Coordinates of C-alpha atoms in Angstrom, one line a residue:
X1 CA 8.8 36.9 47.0
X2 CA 9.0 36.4 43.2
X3 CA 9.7 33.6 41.5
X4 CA 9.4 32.3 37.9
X5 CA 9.1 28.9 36.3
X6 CA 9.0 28.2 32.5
X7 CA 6.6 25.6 30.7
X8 CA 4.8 25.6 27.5
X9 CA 1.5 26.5 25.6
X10 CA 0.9 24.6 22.4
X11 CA -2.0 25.5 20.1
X12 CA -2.2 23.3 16.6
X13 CA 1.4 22.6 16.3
X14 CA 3.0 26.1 17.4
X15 CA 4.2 26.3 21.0
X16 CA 5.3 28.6 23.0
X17 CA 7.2 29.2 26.0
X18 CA 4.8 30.0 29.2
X19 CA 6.5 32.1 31.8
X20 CA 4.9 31.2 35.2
X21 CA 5.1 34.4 37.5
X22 CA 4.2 33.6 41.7
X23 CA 4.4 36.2 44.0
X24 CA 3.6 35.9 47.3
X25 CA 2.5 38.3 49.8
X26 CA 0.4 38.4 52.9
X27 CA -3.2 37.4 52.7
X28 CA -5.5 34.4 51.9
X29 CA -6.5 34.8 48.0
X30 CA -5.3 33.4 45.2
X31 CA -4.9 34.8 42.0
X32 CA -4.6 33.3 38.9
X33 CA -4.6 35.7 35.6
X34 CA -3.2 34.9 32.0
X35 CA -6.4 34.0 29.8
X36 CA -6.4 30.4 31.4
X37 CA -9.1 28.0 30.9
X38 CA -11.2 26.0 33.0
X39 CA -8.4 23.4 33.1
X40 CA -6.1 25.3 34.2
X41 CA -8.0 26.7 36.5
X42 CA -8.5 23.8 39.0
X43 CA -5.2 23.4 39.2
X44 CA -5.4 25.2 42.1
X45 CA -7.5 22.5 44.0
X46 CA -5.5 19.6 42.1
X47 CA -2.2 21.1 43.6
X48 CA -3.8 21.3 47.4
X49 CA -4.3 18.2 47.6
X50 CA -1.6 16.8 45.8
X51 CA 0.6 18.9 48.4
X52 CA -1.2 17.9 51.6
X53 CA -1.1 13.9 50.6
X54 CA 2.9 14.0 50.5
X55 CA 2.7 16.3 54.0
X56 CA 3.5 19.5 52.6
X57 CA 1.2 22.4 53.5
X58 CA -0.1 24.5 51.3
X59 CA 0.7 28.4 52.4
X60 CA -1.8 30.6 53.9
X61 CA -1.4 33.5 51.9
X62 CA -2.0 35.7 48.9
X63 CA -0.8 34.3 46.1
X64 CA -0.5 36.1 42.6
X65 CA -0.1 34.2 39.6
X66 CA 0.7 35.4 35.9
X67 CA 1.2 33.0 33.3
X68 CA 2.9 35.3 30.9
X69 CA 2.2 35.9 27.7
X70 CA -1.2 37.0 29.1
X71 CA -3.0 37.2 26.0
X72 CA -2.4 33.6 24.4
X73 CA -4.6 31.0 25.6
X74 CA -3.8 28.2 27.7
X75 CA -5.9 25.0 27.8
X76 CA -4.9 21.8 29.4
X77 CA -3.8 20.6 32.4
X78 CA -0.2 20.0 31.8
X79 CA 0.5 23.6 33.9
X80 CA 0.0 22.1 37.3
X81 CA 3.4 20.7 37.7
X82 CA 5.2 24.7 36.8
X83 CA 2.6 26.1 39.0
X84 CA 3.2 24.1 41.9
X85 CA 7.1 24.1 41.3
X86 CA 6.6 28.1 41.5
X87 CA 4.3 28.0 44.3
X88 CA 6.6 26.0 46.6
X89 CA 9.9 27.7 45.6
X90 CA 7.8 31.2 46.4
X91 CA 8.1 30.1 50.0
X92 CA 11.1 28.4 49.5
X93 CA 10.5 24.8 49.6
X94 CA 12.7 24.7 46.5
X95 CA 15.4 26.4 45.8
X96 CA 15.0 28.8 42.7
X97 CA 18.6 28.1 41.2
X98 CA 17.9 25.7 38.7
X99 CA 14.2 27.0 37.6
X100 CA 15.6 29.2 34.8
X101 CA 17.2 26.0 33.1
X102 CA 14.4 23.7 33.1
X103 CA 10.8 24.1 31.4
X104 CA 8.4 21.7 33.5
X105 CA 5.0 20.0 32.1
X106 CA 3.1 17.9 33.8
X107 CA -0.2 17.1 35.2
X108 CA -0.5 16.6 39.1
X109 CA -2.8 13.6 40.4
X110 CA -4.7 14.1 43.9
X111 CA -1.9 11.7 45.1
X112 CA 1.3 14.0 43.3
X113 CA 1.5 11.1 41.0
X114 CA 3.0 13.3 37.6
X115 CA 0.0 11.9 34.3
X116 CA 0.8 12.1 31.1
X117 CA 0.2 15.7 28.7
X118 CA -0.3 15.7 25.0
X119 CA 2.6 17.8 23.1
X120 CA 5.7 16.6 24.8
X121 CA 7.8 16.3 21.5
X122 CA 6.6 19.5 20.1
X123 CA 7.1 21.2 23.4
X124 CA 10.8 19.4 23.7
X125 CA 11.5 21.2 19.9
X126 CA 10.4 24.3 21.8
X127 CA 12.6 23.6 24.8
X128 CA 15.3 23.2 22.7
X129 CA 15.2 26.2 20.6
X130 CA 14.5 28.6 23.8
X131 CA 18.0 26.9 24.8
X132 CA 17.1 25.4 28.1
X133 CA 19.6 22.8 29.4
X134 CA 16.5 20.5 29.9
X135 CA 12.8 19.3 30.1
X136 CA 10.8 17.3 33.1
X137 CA 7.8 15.6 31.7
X138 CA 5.5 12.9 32.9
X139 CA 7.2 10.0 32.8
X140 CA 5.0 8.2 30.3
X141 CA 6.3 10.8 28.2
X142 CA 9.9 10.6 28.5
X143 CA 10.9 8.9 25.3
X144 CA 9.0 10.4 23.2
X145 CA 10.6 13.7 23.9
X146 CA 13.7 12.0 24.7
X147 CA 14.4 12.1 20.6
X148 CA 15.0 15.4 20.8
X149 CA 19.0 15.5 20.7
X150 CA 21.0 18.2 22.9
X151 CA 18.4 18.2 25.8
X152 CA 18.3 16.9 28.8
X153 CA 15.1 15.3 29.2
X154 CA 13.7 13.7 33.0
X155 CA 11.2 11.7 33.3
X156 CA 9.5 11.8 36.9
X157 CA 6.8 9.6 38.6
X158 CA 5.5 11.7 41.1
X159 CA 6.3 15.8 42.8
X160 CA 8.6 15.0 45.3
X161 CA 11.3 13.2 43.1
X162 CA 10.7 16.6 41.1
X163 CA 11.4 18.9 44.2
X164 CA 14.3 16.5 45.3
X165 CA 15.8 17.1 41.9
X166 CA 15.5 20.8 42.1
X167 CA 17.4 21.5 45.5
X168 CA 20.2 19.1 44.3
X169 CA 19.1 15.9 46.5
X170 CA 19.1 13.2 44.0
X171 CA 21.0 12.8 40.8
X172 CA 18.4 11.4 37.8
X173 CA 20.1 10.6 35.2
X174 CA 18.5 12.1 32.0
X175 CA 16.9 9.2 29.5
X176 CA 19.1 8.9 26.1
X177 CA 17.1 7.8 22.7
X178 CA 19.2 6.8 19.9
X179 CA 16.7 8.4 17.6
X180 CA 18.2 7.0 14.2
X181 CA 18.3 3.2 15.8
X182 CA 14.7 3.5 17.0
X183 CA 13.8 4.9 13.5
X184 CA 15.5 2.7 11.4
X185 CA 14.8 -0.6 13.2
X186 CA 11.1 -0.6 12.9
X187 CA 11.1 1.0 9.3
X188 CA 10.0 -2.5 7.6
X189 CA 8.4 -4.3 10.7
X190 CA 5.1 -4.6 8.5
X191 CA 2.6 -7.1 9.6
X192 CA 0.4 -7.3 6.6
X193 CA 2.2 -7.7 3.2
X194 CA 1.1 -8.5 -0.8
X195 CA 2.9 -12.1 -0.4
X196 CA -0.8 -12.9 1.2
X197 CA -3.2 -12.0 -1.9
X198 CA -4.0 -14.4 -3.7
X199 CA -4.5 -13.3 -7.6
X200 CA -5.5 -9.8 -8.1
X201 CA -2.6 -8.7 -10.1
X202 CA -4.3 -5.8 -12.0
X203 CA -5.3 -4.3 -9.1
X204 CA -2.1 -5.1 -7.8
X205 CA -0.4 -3.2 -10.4
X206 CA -2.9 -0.5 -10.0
X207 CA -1.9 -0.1 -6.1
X208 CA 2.0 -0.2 -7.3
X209 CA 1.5 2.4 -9.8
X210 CA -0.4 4.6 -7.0
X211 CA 2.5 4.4 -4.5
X212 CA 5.2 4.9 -6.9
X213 CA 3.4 8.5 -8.0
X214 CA 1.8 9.2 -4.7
X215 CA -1.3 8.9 -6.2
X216 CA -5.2 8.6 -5.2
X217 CA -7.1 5.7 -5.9
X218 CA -10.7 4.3 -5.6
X219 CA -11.2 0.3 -6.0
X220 CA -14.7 -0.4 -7.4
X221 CA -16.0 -4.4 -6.4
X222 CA -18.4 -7.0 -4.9
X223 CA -18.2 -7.1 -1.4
X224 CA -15.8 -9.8 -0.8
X225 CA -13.5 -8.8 -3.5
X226 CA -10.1 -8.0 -1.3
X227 CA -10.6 -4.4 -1.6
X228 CA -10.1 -3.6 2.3
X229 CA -7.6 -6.2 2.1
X230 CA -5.4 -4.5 -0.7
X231 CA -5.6 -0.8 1.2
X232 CA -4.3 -2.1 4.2
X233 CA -1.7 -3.5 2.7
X234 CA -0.3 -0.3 0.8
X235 CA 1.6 1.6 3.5
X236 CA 3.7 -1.9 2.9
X237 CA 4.9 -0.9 -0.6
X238 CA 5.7 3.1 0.2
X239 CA 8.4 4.6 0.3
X240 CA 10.2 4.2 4.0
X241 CA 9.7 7.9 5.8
X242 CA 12.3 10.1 6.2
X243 CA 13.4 11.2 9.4
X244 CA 12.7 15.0 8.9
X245 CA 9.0 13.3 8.3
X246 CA 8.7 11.1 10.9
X247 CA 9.1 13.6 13.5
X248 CA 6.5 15.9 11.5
X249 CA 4.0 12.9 12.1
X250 CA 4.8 12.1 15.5
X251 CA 4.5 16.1 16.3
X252 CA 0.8 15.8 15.3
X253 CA 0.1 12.3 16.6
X254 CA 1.8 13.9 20.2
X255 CA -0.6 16.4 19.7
X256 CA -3.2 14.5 19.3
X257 CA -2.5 12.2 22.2
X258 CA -2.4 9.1 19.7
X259 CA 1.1 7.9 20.7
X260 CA 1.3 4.7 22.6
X261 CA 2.9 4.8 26.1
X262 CA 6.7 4.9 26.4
X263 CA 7.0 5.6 22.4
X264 CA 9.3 7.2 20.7
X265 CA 9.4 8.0 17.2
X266 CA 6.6 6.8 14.9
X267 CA 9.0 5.0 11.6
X268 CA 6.0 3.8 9.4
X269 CA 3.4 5.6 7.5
X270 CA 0.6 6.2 9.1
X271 CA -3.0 4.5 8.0
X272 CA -5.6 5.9 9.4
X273 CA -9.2 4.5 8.3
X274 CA -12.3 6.4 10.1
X275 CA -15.6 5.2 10.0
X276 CA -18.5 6.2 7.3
X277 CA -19.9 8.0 10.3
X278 CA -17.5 10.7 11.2
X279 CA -18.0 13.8 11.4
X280 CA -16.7 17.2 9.6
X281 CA -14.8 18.4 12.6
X282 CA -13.3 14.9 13.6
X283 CA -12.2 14.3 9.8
X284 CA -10.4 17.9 9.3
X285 CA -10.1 18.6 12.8
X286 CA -10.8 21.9 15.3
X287 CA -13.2 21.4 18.3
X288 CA -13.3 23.9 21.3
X289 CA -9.8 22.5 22.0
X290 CA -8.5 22.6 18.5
X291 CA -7.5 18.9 17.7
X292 CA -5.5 17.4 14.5
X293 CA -8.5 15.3 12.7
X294 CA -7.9 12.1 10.8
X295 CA -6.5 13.8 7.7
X296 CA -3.8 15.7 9.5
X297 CA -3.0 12.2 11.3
X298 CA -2.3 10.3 8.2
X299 CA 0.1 13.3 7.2
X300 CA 3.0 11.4 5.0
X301 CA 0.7 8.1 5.0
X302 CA -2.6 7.0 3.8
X303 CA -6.0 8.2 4.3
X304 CA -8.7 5.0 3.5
X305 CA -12.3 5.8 3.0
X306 CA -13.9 2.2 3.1
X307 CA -17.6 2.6 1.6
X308 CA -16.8 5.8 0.1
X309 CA -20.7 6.4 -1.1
X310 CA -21.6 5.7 2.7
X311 CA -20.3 8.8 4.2
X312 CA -22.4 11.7 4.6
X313 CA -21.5 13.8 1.3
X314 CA -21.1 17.2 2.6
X315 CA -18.2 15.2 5.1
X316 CA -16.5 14.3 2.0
X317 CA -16.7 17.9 0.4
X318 CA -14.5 19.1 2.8
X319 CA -11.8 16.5 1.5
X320 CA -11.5 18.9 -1.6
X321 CA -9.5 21.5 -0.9
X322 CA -7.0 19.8 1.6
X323 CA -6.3 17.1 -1.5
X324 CA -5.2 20.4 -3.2
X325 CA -3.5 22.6 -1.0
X326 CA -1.9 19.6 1.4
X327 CA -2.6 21.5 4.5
X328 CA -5.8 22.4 6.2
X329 CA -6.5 25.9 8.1
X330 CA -9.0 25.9 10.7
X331 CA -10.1 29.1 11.3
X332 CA -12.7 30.0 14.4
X333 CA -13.9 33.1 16.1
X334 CA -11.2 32.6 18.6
X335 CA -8.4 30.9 17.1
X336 CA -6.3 30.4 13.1
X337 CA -4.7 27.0 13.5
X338 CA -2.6 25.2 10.4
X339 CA -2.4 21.6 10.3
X340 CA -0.3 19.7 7.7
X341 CA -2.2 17.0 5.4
X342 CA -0.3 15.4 3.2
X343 CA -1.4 12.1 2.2
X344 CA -2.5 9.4 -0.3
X345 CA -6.4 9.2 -0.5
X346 CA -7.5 5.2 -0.8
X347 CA -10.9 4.7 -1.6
X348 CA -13.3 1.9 -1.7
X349 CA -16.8 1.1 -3.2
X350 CA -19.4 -1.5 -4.0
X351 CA -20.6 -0.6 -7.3
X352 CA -24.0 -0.3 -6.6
X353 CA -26.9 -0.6 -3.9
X354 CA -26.9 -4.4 -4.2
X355 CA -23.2 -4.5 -4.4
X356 CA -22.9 -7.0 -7.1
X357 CA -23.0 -5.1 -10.6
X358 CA -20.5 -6.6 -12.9
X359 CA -19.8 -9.5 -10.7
X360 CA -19.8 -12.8 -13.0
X361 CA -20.7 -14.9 -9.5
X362 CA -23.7 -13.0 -8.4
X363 CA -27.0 -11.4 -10.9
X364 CA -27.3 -7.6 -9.7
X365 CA -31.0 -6.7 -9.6
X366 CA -30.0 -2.5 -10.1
X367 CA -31.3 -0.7 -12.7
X368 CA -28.8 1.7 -15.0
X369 CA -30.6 4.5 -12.6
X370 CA -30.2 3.1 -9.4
X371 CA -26.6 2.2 -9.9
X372 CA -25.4 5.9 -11.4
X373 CA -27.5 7.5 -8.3
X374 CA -25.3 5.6 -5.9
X375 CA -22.0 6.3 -7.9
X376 CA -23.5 10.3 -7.9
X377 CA -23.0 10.3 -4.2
X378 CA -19.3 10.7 -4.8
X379 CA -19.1 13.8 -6.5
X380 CA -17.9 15.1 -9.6
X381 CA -15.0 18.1 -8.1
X382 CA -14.0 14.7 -5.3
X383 CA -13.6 12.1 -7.9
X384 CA -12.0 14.8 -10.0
X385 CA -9.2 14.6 -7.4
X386 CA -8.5 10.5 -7.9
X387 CA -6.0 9.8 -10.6
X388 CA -6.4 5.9 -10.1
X389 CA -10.0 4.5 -11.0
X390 CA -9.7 0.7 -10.5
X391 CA -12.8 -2.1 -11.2
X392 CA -11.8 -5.1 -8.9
X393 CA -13.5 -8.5 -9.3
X394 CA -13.7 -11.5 -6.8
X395 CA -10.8 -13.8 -6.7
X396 CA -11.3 -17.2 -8.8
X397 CA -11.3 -20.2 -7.0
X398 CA -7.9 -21.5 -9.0
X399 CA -6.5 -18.2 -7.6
X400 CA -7.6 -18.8 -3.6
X401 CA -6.0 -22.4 -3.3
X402 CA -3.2 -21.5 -4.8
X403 CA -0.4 -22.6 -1.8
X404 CA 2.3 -20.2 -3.3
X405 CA 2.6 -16.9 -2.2
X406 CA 2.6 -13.6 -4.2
X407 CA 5.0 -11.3 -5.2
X408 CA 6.7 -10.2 -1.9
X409 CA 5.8 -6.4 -0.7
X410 CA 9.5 -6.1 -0.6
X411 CA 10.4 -6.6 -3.9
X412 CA 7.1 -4.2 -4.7
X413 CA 8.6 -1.7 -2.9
X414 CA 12.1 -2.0 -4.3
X415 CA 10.2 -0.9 -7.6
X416 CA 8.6 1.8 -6.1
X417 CA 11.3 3.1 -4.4
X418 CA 13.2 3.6 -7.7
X419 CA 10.5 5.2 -9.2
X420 CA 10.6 7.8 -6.2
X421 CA 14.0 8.2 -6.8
X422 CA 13.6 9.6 -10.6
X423 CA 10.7 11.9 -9.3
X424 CA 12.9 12.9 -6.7
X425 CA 15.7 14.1 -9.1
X426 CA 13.0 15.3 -11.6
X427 CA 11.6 17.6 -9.0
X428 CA 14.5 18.6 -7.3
X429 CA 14.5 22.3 -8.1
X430 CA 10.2 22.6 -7.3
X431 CA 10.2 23.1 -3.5
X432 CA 6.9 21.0 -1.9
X433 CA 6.6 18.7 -5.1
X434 CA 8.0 15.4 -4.3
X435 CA 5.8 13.1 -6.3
X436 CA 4.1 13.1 -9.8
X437 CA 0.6 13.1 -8.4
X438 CA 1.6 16.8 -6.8
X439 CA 2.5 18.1 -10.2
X440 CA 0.7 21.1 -11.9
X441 CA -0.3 22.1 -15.3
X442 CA 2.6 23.0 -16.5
X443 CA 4.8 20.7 -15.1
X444 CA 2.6 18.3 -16.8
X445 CA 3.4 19.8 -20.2
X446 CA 6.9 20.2 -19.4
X447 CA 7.3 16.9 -18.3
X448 CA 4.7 14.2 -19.5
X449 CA 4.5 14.6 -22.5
X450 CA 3.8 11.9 -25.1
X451 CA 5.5 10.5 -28.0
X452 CA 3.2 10.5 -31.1
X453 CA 1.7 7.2 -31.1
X454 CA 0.9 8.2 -27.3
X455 CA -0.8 11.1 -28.6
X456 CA -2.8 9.7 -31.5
X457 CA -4.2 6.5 -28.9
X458 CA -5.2 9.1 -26.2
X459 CA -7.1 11.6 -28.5
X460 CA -8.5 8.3 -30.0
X461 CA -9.4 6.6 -26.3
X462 CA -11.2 9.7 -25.3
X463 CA -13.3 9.9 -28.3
X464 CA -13.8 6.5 -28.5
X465 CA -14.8 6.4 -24.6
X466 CA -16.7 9.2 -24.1
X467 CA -13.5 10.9 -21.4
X468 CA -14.5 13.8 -19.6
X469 CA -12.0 16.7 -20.4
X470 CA -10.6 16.0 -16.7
X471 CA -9.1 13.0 -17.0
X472 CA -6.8 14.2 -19.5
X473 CA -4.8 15.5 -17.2
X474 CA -5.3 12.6 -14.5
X475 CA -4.7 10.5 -17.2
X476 CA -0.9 11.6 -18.2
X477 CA 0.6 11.9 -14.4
X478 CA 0.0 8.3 -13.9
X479 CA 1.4 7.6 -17.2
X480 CA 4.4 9.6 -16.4
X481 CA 4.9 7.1 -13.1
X482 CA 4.4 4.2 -15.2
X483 CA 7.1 5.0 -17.5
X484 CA 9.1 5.9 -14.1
X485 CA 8.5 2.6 -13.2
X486 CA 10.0 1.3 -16.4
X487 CA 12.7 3.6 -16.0
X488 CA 11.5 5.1 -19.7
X489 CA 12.9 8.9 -19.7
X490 CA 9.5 9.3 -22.6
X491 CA 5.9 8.4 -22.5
X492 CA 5.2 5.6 -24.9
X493 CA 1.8 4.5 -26.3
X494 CA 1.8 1.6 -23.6
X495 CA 2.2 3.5 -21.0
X496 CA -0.8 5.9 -22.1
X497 CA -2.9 2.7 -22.8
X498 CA -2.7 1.3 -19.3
X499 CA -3.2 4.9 -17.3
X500 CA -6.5 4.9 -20.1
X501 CA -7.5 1.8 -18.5
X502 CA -7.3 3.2 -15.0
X503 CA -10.1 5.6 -15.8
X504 CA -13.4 3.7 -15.1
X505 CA -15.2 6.1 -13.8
X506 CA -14.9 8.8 -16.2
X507 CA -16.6 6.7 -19.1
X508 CA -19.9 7.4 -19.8
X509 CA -21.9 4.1 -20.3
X510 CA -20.4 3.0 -17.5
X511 CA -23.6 2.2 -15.3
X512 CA -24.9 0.3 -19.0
X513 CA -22.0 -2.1 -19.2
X514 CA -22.8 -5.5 -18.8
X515 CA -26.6 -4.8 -18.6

């Protein structure tokens, strides 16, 4: 007898619909064929004895399987659940009625206990779109492709309630998500906010500017100085996601296997902050198993770098191009995979091996050399890439006991958010440009441009300060946001003079100051 169940294959973000073909015919083999991995592979001895521990004998025969398309990989163990299904309607343990409407994932436990898979809101999309009434997933999984409206999602514990289902002898009621409710309720749930720093307000300003433009910014400082502090803070003052891009990010954090249990939609930006140690492959992602890496999971959020001249430099390299394009390809002997990677870069520094250079608590015992060796360890094409170049000094005492709070990451945001707006309607007929940082040359010249006192005090701030040709450009996006901010339609000499101050960096005698 033939029979045919449907799951799902997902490699990077793509999925596609698995056909799971069992024949059955007299014999003792078994036969599994459709380029499956080693994963998939013990299945076989994963569905034995999750059979025989809820007393249903496996059959004693030959048994053909073809997971169809044969020539796209599968990897995982989320097949076992379709395979088992097909194996026991084969011999008709289940009736084969309802198989053609439901796509099944799952992974079976010795006991027939149903564990969790990656890629159940990505394979729910799939589901979906292939017009199947409805989806059975783990139940750890259940709300998270729940969200996915006009499908009929189950969420199952263990086999039996699965065969029960199929030959009509229980009714499970399928799990409803109000997706917008779920969204919207936890869009400003933040727990760290700007209320809490105490003084600061340049750099505050500086982190304001860089979220209204969706620009990248490095904060140069003493250890101590609130540096870590501020970053954490930032996802705080963005702009709230949309829903179109909070299930992009949930897609890839699914993928990844990064959502908590029984979650739903993910309705704040994403901060993700790996360690100086990590590696090429976990930062931009692939692996035998190709994987999302940390850039692809702060997609739509903020990337933070703390101790940016402590990673190992040809890791950061690899940030170049992806701060560009805003996707990542991975491409292997065996596999092309395309990951999204759209996000803000935050960086952080001390400014030299001592960590106190220009630090008016604290004598720095660097030489000129020693400091511009340890700033050369970010290089020139990577620091080329952040608009926002921000010295930050400890906080006075004055400033620490202060018992009133700061300005509220609210009413930051509420700034911000306006500014968005303007670059919103600004940008509207450029597809994929949403922010000023994204804009190229000549939207640059087209529309930050200016006035002629603006002019004059740039050409004179570059001469006078020794700019590298580079930050010219750097240097009018940001003012462009700051005159956003202001709600100024034309860039005015105040608005060049603080994106001129932003540039720290890029000055020459900067290792010679205050020496």
């Amino acid at each position: 007898m033939l029979v045919k169940t449907f799951c799902a294959a997902v490699n990077g973000l793509e999925v596609t619909t698995v056909t799971v073909e069992v024949s059955i015919a007299r014999g003792i083999q078994y036969h599994l064929t459709g380029l499956a991995d080693t994963a998939v592979k013990e299945s076989h001895d994963r569905i034995v004895a999750a059979l025989q521990n809820n007393d249903i004998k496996f059959p004693a025969a030959d048994i053909t399987v073809n997971m169809a398309p044969a020539d796209l990989r599968k990897e995982g163990s989320g097949y076992d659940l379709p395979l088992a299904i097909g194996i026991l309607a084969a011999i008709e343990k289940i009736k084969p009625d309802l198989l053609s409407y439901y796509m099944l994932v799952g992974e079976l436990g010795l006991d027939g206990k149903i564990q969790p898979i990656r890629g159940a809101l990505p394979i729910a999309i799939r589901a979906k779109k292939d017009k199947f009434k409805g989806l059975i997933v783990p139940k750890q999984n259940v709300r998270e492709a729940a969200v996915v409206n006009n499908l009929d999602v189950y969420g199952m514990d263990n086999i039996l309630e699965v065969i029960a289902f199929l030959n009509g002898e229980n009714n499970v009621e399928p799990t409803f998500v109000d997706t917008k409710k779920e969204f919207y309720e936890h869009q400003c749930n933040f727990e760290l906010g700007f209320e809490d720093v105490r003084g600061q307000d340049n750099v505050k300003r500086a982190m304001e500017v860089a979220a209204a433009g969706g620009h990248n910014i490095i904060m140069i400082g003493p250890p101590g100085s609130g540096k870590s502090m501020m970053a954490k803070r930032l996802p705080s003052i963005l702009p709230p996601l949309s829903l179109a891009e909070s299930l992009e990010t949930t897609q890839i954090h699914s993928v990844a296997g990064k959502l908590g249990k029984n979650m739903s939609l993910i309705s704040q930006r994403p901060f993700r902050a790996p360690h100086h140690t990590i590696s090429q492959v976990a930062l931009v992602g692939g692996g035998a198993n190709p994987q999302p890496g940390e850039i692809s999971l702060a997609h739509n959020g903020v990337l933070f770098a703390d101790e940016l001249p402590e990673f190992n430099k040809t890791t950061l390299e690899v940030l170049r191009q992806p701060l560009e394009d805003r996707k990542i390809t991975i491409s292997r002997s065996k596999y092309t995979i395309e990951f999204p990677c759209s996000f803000m870069f935050v960086a952080s520094a001390n400014p030299c091996p001592c960590g106190y250079y220009n630090d008016p608590t604290h004598s720095c015992v660097c030489t000129p050399g020693q400091i511009q060796r340890y700033m050369n360890k970010i290089s020139g094409p990577l620091l080329d890439r952040i608009d926002i170049q921000i010295e930050i000094t400890p906080v006075p005492f004055n400033d620490i006991s202060r018992t009133s709070p700061g300005e509220s990451s609210a009413v930051i945001r509420e700034r911000v958010i306006k500014a968005r707006h303007i670059q919103e309607a600004r940008f509207h007929d450029n597809k994929g440009i949403h922010c000023n940082a994204q804009m190229t040359e000549r939207m640059i010249h087209r529309y930050a441009v200016p006035d002629k006192d603006g002019i004059s005090l740039l050409r004179s701030a570059m001469d006078r300060l020794n700019l590298s040709a580079r930050a010219y450009n750097r240097i009018l996006k940001v003012a462009r946001t700051i005159a956003d901010l202001e709600g100024s339609e034309n860039i005015l000499s105040q608005h060049i003079a603080e994106a001129v101050s932003y540039r720290n960096l890029d000055r020459s005698d900067w290792a010679e100051r205050g020496k």
